[in-house]
XYZ file of N, CA and C in Angstrom:
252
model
N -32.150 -16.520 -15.487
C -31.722 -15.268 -14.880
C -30.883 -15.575 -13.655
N -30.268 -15.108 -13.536
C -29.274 -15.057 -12.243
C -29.490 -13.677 -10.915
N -29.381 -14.146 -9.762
C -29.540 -12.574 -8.754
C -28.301 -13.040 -8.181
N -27.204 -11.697 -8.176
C -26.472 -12.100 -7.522
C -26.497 -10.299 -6.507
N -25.161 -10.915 -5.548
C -25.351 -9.826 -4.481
C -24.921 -10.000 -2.992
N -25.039 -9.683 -2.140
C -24.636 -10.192 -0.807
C -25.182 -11.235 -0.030
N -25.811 -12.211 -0.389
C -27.424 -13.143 -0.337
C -26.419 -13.749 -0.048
N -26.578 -14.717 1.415
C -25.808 -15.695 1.901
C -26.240 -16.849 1.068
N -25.767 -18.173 1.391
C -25.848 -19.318 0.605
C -27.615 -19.613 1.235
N -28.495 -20.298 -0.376
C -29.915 -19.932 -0.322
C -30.157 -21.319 -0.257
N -31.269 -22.022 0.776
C -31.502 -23.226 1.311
C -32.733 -23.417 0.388
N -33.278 -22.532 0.358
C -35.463 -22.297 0.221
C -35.650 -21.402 -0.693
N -36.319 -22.207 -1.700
C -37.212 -21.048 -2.415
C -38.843 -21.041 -2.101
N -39.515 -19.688 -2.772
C -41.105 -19.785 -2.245
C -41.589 -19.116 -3.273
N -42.832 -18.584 -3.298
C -43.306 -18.400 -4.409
C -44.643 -18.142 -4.310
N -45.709 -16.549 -4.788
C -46.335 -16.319 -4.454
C -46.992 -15.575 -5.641
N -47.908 -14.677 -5.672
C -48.521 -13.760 -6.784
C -47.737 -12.824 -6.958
N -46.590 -13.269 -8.284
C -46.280 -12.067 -8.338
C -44.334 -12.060 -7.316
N -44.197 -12.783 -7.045
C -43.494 -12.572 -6.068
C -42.524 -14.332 -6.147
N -41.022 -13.846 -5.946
C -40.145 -15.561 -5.392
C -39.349 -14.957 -4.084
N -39.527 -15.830 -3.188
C -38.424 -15.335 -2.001
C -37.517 -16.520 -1.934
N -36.323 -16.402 -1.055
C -35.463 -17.344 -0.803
C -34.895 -16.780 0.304
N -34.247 -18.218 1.056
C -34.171 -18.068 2.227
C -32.850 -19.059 2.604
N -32.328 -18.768 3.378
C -30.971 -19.692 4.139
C -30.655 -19.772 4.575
N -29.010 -19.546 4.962
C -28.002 -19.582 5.651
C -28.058 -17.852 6.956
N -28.372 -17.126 6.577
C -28.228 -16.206 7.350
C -29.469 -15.648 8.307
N -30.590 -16.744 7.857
C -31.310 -16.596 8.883
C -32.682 -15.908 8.262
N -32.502 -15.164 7.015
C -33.500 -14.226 6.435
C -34.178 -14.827 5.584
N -35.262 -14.189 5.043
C -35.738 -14.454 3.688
C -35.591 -12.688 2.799
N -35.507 -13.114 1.427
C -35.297 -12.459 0.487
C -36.185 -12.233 -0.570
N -37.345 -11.150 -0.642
C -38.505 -11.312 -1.556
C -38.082 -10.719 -2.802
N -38.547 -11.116 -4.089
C -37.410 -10.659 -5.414
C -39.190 -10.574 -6.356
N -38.898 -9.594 -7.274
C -39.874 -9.013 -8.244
C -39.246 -9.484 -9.302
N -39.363 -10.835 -9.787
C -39.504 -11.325 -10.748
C -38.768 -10.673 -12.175
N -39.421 -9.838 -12.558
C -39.559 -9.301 -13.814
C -38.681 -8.398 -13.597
N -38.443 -7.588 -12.597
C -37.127 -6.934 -12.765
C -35.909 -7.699 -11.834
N -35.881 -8.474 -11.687
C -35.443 -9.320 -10.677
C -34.344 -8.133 -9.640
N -35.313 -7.775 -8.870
C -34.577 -6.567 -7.688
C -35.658 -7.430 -6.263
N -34.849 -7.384 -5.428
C -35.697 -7.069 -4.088
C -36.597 -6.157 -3.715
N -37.561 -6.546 -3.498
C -38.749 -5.996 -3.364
C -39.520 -6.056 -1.853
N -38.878 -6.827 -1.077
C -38.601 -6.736 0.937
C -37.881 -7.957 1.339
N -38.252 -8.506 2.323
C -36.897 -8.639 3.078
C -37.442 -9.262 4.676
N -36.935 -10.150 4.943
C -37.490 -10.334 6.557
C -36.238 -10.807 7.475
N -35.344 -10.042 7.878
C -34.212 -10.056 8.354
C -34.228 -11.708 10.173
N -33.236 -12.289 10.044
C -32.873 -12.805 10.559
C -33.958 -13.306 11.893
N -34.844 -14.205 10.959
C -36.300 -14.728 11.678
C -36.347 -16.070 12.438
N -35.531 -16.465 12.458
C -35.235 -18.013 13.257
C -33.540 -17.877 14.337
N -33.866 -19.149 14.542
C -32.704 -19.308 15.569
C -31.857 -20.195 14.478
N -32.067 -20.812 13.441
C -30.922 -21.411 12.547
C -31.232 -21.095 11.076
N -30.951 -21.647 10.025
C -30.976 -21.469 8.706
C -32.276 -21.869 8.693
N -32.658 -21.332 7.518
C -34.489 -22.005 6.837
C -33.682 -22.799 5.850
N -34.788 -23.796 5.838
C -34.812 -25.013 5.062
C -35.791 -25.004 4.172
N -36.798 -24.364 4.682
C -37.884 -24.474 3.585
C -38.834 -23.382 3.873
N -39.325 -23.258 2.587
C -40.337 -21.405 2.870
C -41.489 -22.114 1.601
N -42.159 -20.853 2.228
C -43.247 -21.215 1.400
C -44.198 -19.661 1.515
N -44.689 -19.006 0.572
C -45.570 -18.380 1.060
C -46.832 -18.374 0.766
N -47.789 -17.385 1.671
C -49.184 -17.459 1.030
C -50.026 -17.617 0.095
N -50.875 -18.023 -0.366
C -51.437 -18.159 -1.683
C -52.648 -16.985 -1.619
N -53.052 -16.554 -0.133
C -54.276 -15.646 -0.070
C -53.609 -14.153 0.025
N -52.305 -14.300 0.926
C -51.525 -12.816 0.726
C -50.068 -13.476 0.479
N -49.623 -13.019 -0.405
C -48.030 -13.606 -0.534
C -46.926 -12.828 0.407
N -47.400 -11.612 0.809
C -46.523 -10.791 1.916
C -46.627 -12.110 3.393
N -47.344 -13.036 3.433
C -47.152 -13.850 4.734
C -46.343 -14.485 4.320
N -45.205 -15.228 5.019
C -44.088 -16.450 4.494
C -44.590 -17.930 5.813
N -43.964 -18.260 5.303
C -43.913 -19.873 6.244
C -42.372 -20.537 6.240
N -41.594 -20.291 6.986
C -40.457 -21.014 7.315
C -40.090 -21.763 8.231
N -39.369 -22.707 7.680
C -38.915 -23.961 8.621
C -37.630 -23.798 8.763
N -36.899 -23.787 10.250
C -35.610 -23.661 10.230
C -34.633 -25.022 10.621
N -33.459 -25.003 9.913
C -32.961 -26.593 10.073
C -33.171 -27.134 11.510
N -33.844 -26.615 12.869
C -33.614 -26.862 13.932
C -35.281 -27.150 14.239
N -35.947 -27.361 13.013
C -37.292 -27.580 13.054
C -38.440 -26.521 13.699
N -37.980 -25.482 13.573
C -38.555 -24.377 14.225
C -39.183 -24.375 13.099
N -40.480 -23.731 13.324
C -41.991 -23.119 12.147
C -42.001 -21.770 12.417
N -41.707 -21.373 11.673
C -42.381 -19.325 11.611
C -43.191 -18.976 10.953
N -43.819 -18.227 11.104
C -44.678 -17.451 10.319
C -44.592 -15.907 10.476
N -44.665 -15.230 9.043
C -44.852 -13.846 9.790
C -44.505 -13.409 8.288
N -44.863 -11.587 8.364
C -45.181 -10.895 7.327
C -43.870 -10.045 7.011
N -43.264 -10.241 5.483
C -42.294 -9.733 4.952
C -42.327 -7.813 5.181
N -40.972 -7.188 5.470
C -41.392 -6.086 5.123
C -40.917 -5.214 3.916
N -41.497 -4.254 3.029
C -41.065 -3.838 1.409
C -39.520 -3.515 2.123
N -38.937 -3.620 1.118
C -37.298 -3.197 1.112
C -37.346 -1.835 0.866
N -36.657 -1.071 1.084
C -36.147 0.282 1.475
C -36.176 0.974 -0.161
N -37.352 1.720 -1.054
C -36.943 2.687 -1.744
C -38.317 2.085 -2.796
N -38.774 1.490 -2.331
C -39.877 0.435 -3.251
C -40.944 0.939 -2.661
């Protein structure tokens, strides 16, 4: 399957119940519903550089874990995208 769309160039993928996000160049992560492959939330511009690597929860998949190329660690909770 392919997602295409305004999604800057994607560094990180992650992966949760139910749930793949990706993450990159613009600073965000991007949570995607699989099966219909649409965005499903969204965590707008969470670091000071690109993520390199994401990961999310295994106990709630709405938590993410990102690493940004500048070695910064985040953590924090995705929010649903607008109409979902």
């Amino acid at each position: 399957a392919r997602v295409s769309g305004s999604l800057a160039t994607l560094y990180a993928l992650g992966w949760g119940k139910g749930t793949l996000a990706a993450g990159g160049a613009d600073r965000s992560i991007y949570v995607f519903e699989p099966r219909k492959w649409s965005i499903c939330g969204r965590a707008m511009a969470i670091g000071k550089a690109e993520i390199m690597w994401l990961g999310l929860s295994h106990v709630d998949p709405s938590i993410y874990y990102a690493c940004g190329a500048d070695s910064q660690l985040i953590c924090g909770q995705w929010e649903p995208a607008g109409g979902v």
